[in-house]
Tab-separated table of C-alpha atoms in Angstrom:
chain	number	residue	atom	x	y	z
A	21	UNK	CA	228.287	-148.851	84.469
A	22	UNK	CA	229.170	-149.436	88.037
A	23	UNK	CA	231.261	-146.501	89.543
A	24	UNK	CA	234.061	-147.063	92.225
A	25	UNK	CA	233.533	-146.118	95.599
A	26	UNK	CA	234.347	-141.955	96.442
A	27	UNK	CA	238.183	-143.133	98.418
A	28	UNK	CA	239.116	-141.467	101.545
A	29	UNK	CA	242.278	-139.266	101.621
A	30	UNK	CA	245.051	-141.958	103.254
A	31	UNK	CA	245.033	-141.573	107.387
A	32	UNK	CA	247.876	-139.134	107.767
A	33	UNK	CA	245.744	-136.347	105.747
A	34	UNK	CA	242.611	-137.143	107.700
A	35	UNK	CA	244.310	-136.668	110.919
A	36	UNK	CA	246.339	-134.152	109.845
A	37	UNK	CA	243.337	-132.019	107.915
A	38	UNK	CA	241.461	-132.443	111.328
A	39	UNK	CA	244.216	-131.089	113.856
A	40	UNK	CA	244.486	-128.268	111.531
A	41	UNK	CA	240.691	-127.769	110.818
A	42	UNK	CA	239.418	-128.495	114.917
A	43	UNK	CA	242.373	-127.926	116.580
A	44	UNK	CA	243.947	-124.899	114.862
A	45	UNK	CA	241.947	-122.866	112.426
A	46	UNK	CA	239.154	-121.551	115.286
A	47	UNK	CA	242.132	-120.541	117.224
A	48	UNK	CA	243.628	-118.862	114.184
A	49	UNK	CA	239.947	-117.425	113.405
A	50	UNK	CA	239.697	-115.872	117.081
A	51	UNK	CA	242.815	-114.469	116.984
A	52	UNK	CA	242.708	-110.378	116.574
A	53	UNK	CA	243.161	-108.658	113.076
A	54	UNK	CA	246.361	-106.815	113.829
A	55	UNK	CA	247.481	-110.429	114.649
A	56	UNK	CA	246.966	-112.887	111.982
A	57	UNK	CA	247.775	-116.542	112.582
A	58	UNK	CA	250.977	-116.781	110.134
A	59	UNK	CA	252.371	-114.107	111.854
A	60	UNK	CA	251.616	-115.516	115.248
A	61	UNK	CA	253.151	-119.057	113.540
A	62	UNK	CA	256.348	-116.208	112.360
A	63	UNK	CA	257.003	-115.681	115.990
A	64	UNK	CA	256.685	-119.465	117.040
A	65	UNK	CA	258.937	-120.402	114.438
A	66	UNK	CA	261.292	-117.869	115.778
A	67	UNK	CA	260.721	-118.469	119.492
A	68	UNK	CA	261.455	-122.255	118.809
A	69	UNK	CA	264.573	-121.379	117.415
A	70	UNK	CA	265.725	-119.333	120.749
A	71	UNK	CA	264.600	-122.029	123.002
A	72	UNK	CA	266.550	-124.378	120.880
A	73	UNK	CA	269.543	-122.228	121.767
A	74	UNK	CA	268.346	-122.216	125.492
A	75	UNK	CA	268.542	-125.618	125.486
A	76	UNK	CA	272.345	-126.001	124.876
A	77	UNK	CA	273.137	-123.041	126.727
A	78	UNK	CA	271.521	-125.019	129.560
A	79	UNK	CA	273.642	-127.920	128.820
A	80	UNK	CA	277.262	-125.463	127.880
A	81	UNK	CA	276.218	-124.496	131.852
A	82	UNK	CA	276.055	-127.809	133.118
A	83	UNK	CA	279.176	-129.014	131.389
A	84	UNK	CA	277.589	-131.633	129.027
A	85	UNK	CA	277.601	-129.593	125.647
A	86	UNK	CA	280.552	-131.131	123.392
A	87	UNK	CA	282.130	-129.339	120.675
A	88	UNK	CA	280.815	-132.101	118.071
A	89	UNK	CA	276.980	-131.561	120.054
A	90	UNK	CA	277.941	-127.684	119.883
A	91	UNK	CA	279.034	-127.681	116.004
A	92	UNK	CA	276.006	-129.888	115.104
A	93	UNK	CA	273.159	-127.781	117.041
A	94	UNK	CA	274.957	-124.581	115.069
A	95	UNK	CA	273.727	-126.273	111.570
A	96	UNK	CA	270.662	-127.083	113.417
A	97	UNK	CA	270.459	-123.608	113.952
A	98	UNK	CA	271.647	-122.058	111.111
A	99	UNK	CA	268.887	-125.006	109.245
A	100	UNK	CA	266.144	-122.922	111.393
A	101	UNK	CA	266.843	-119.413	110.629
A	102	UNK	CA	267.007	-120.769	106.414
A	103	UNK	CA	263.530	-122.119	107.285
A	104	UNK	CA	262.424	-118.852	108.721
A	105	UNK	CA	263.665	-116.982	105.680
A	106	UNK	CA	261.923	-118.817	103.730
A	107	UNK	CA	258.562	-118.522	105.694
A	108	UNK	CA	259.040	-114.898	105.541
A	109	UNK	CA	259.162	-114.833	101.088
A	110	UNK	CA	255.945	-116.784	101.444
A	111	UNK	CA	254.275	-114.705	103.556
A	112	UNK	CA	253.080	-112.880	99.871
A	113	UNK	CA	251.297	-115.942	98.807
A	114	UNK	CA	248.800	-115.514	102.012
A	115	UNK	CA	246.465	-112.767	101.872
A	116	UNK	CA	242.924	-113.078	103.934
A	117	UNK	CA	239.790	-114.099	102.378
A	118	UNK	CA	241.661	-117.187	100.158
A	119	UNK	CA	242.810	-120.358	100.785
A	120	UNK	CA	246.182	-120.716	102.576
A	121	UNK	CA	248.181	-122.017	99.360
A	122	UNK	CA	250.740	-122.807	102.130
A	123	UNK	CA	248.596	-125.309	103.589
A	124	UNK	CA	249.396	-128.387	101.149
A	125	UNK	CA	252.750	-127.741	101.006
A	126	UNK	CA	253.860	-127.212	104.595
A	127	UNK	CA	251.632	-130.975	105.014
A	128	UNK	CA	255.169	-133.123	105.352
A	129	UNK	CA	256.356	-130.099	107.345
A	130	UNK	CA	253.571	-130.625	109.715
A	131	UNK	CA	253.817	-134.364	110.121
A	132	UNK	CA	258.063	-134.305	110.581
A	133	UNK	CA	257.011	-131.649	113.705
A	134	UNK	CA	254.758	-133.958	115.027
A	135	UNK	CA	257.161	-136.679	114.774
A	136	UNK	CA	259.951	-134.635	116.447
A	137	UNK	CA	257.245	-134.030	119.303
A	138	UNK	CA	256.556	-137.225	119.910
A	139	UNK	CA	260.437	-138.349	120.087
A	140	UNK	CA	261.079	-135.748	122.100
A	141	UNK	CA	258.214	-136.423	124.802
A	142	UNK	CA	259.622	-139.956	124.339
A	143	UNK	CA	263.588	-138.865	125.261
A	144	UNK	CA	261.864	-137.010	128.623
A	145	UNK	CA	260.041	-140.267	130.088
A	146	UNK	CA	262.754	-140.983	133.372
A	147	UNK	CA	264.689	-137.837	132.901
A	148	UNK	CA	265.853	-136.255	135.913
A	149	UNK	CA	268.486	-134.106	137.214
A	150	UNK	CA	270.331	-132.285	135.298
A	151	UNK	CA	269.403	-133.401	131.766
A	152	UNK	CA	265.906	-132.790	132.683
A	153	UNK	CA	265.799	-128.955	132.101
A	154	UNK	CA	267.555	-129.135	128.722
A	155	UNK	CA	265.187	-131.758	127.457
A	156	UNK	CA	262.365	-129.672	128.634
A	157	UNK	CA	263.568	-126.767	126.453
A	158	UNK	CA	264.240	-129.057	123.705
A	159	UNK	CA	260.424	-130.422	124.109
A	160	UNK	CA	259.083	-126.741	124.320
A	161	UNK	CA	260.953	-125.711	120.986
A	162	UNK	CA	259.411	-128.154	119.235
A	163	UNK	CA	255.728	-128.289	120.316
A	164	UNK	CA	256.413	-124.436	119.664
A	165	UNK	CA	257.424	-125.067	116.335
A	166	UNK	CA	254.607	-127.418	115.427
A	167	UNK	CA	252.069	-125.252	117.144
A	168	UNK	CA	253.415	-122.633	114.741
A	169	UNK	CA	253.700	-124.517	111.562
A	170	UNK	CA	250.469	-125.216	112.278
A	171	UNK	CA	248.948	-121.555	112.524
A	172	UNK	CA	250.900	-120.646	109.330
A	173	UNK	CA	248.456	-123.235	107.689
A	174	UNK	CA	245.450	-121.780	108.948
A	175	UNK	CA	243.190	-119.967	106.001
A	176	UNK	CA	243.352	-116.480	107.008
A	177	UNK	CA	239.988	-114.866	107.660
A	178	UNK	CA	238.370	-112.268	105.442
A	179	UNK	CA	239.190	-108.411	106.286
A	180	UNK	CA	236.333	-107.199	108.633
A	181	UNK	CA	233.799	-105.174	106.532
A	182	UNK	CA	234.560	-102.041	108.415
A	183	UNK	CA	238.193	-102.275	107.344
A	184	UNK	CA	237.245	-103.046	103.564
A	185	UNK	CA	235.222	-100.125	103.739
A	186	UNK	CA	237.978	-97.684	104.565
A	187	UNK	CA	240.398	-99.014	102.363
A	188	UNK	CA	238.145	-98.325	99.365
A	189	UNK	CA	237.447	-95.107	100.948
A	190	UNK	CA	241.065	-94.216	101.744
């Protein structure tokens, strides 16, 4: 009986399994314990969110911020903080020494960030002036944002022995 070749995961998981495996889970794994890389990707999220806001208060400042721009970037917003929510009720599902369960499902997640980076970087090719700094922030928010997604995929490390030790002691 002749057996099919093993198949390769399509391209978008390869590259996506190796940003997250050689780009972002030895970060994650060097990162202190009192800091652990979903909560690290928590404050991203939320620090994406504020220079989201930064970025139309740059262009409410400069005149250029419409009320249809304005009412739109408010969903936008209101979109981000839902998202964050919902980060925060799966924060249960990690716990360190397992697999991230997260990890598969934020994969779409992960890819629409990079996607958004890459239009964004686009929109800030021959920028200058004043539309430059708002696109900047815009830019930031979202590399922030995927950086972040990112780091809540990591696989949390095991507690350090040390630690285990005085929890069963304690």
């Amino acid at each position: 009986m002749i057996r099919p070749p093993m198949s390769q995961p399509p391209l978008l998981e390869r590259i996506d399994a190796a940003i997250l495996d050689r780009g972002f889970q030895p970060i994650a794994d060097r990162l202190p314990e009192r800091l652990p890389a979903f909560e690290l990707g928590m404050s991203m999220q939320l620090g994406a969110i504020v220079l989201d806001v930064a970025a139309d208060v740059a262009l409410g400042l400069l005149g250029m911020l419409s009320f249809e721009r304005a009412a739109f970037d408010a969903l936008s917003w209101t979109i981000g903080l839902l998202f964050y929510r919902y980060f925060r009720q799966q924060r249960g599902l990690v716990r360190p020494g397992h697999a991230n369960p997260l990890r598969h499902g934020f994969f779409a997640m992960r890819l629409l960030a990079i996607a958004f980076c890459v239009v964004s970087a686009m929109q800030s090719i021959g920028l200058h002036g004043q539309l430059l700094l708002p696109q900047l922030f815009n830019s930031t928010a979202n590399l922030v944002f995927t950086a972040g997604i990112y780091l809540m995929s990591c696989t949390p490390r095991p507690p350090s022995v040390a630690r285990a030790r005085a929890r069963a002691e304690g």
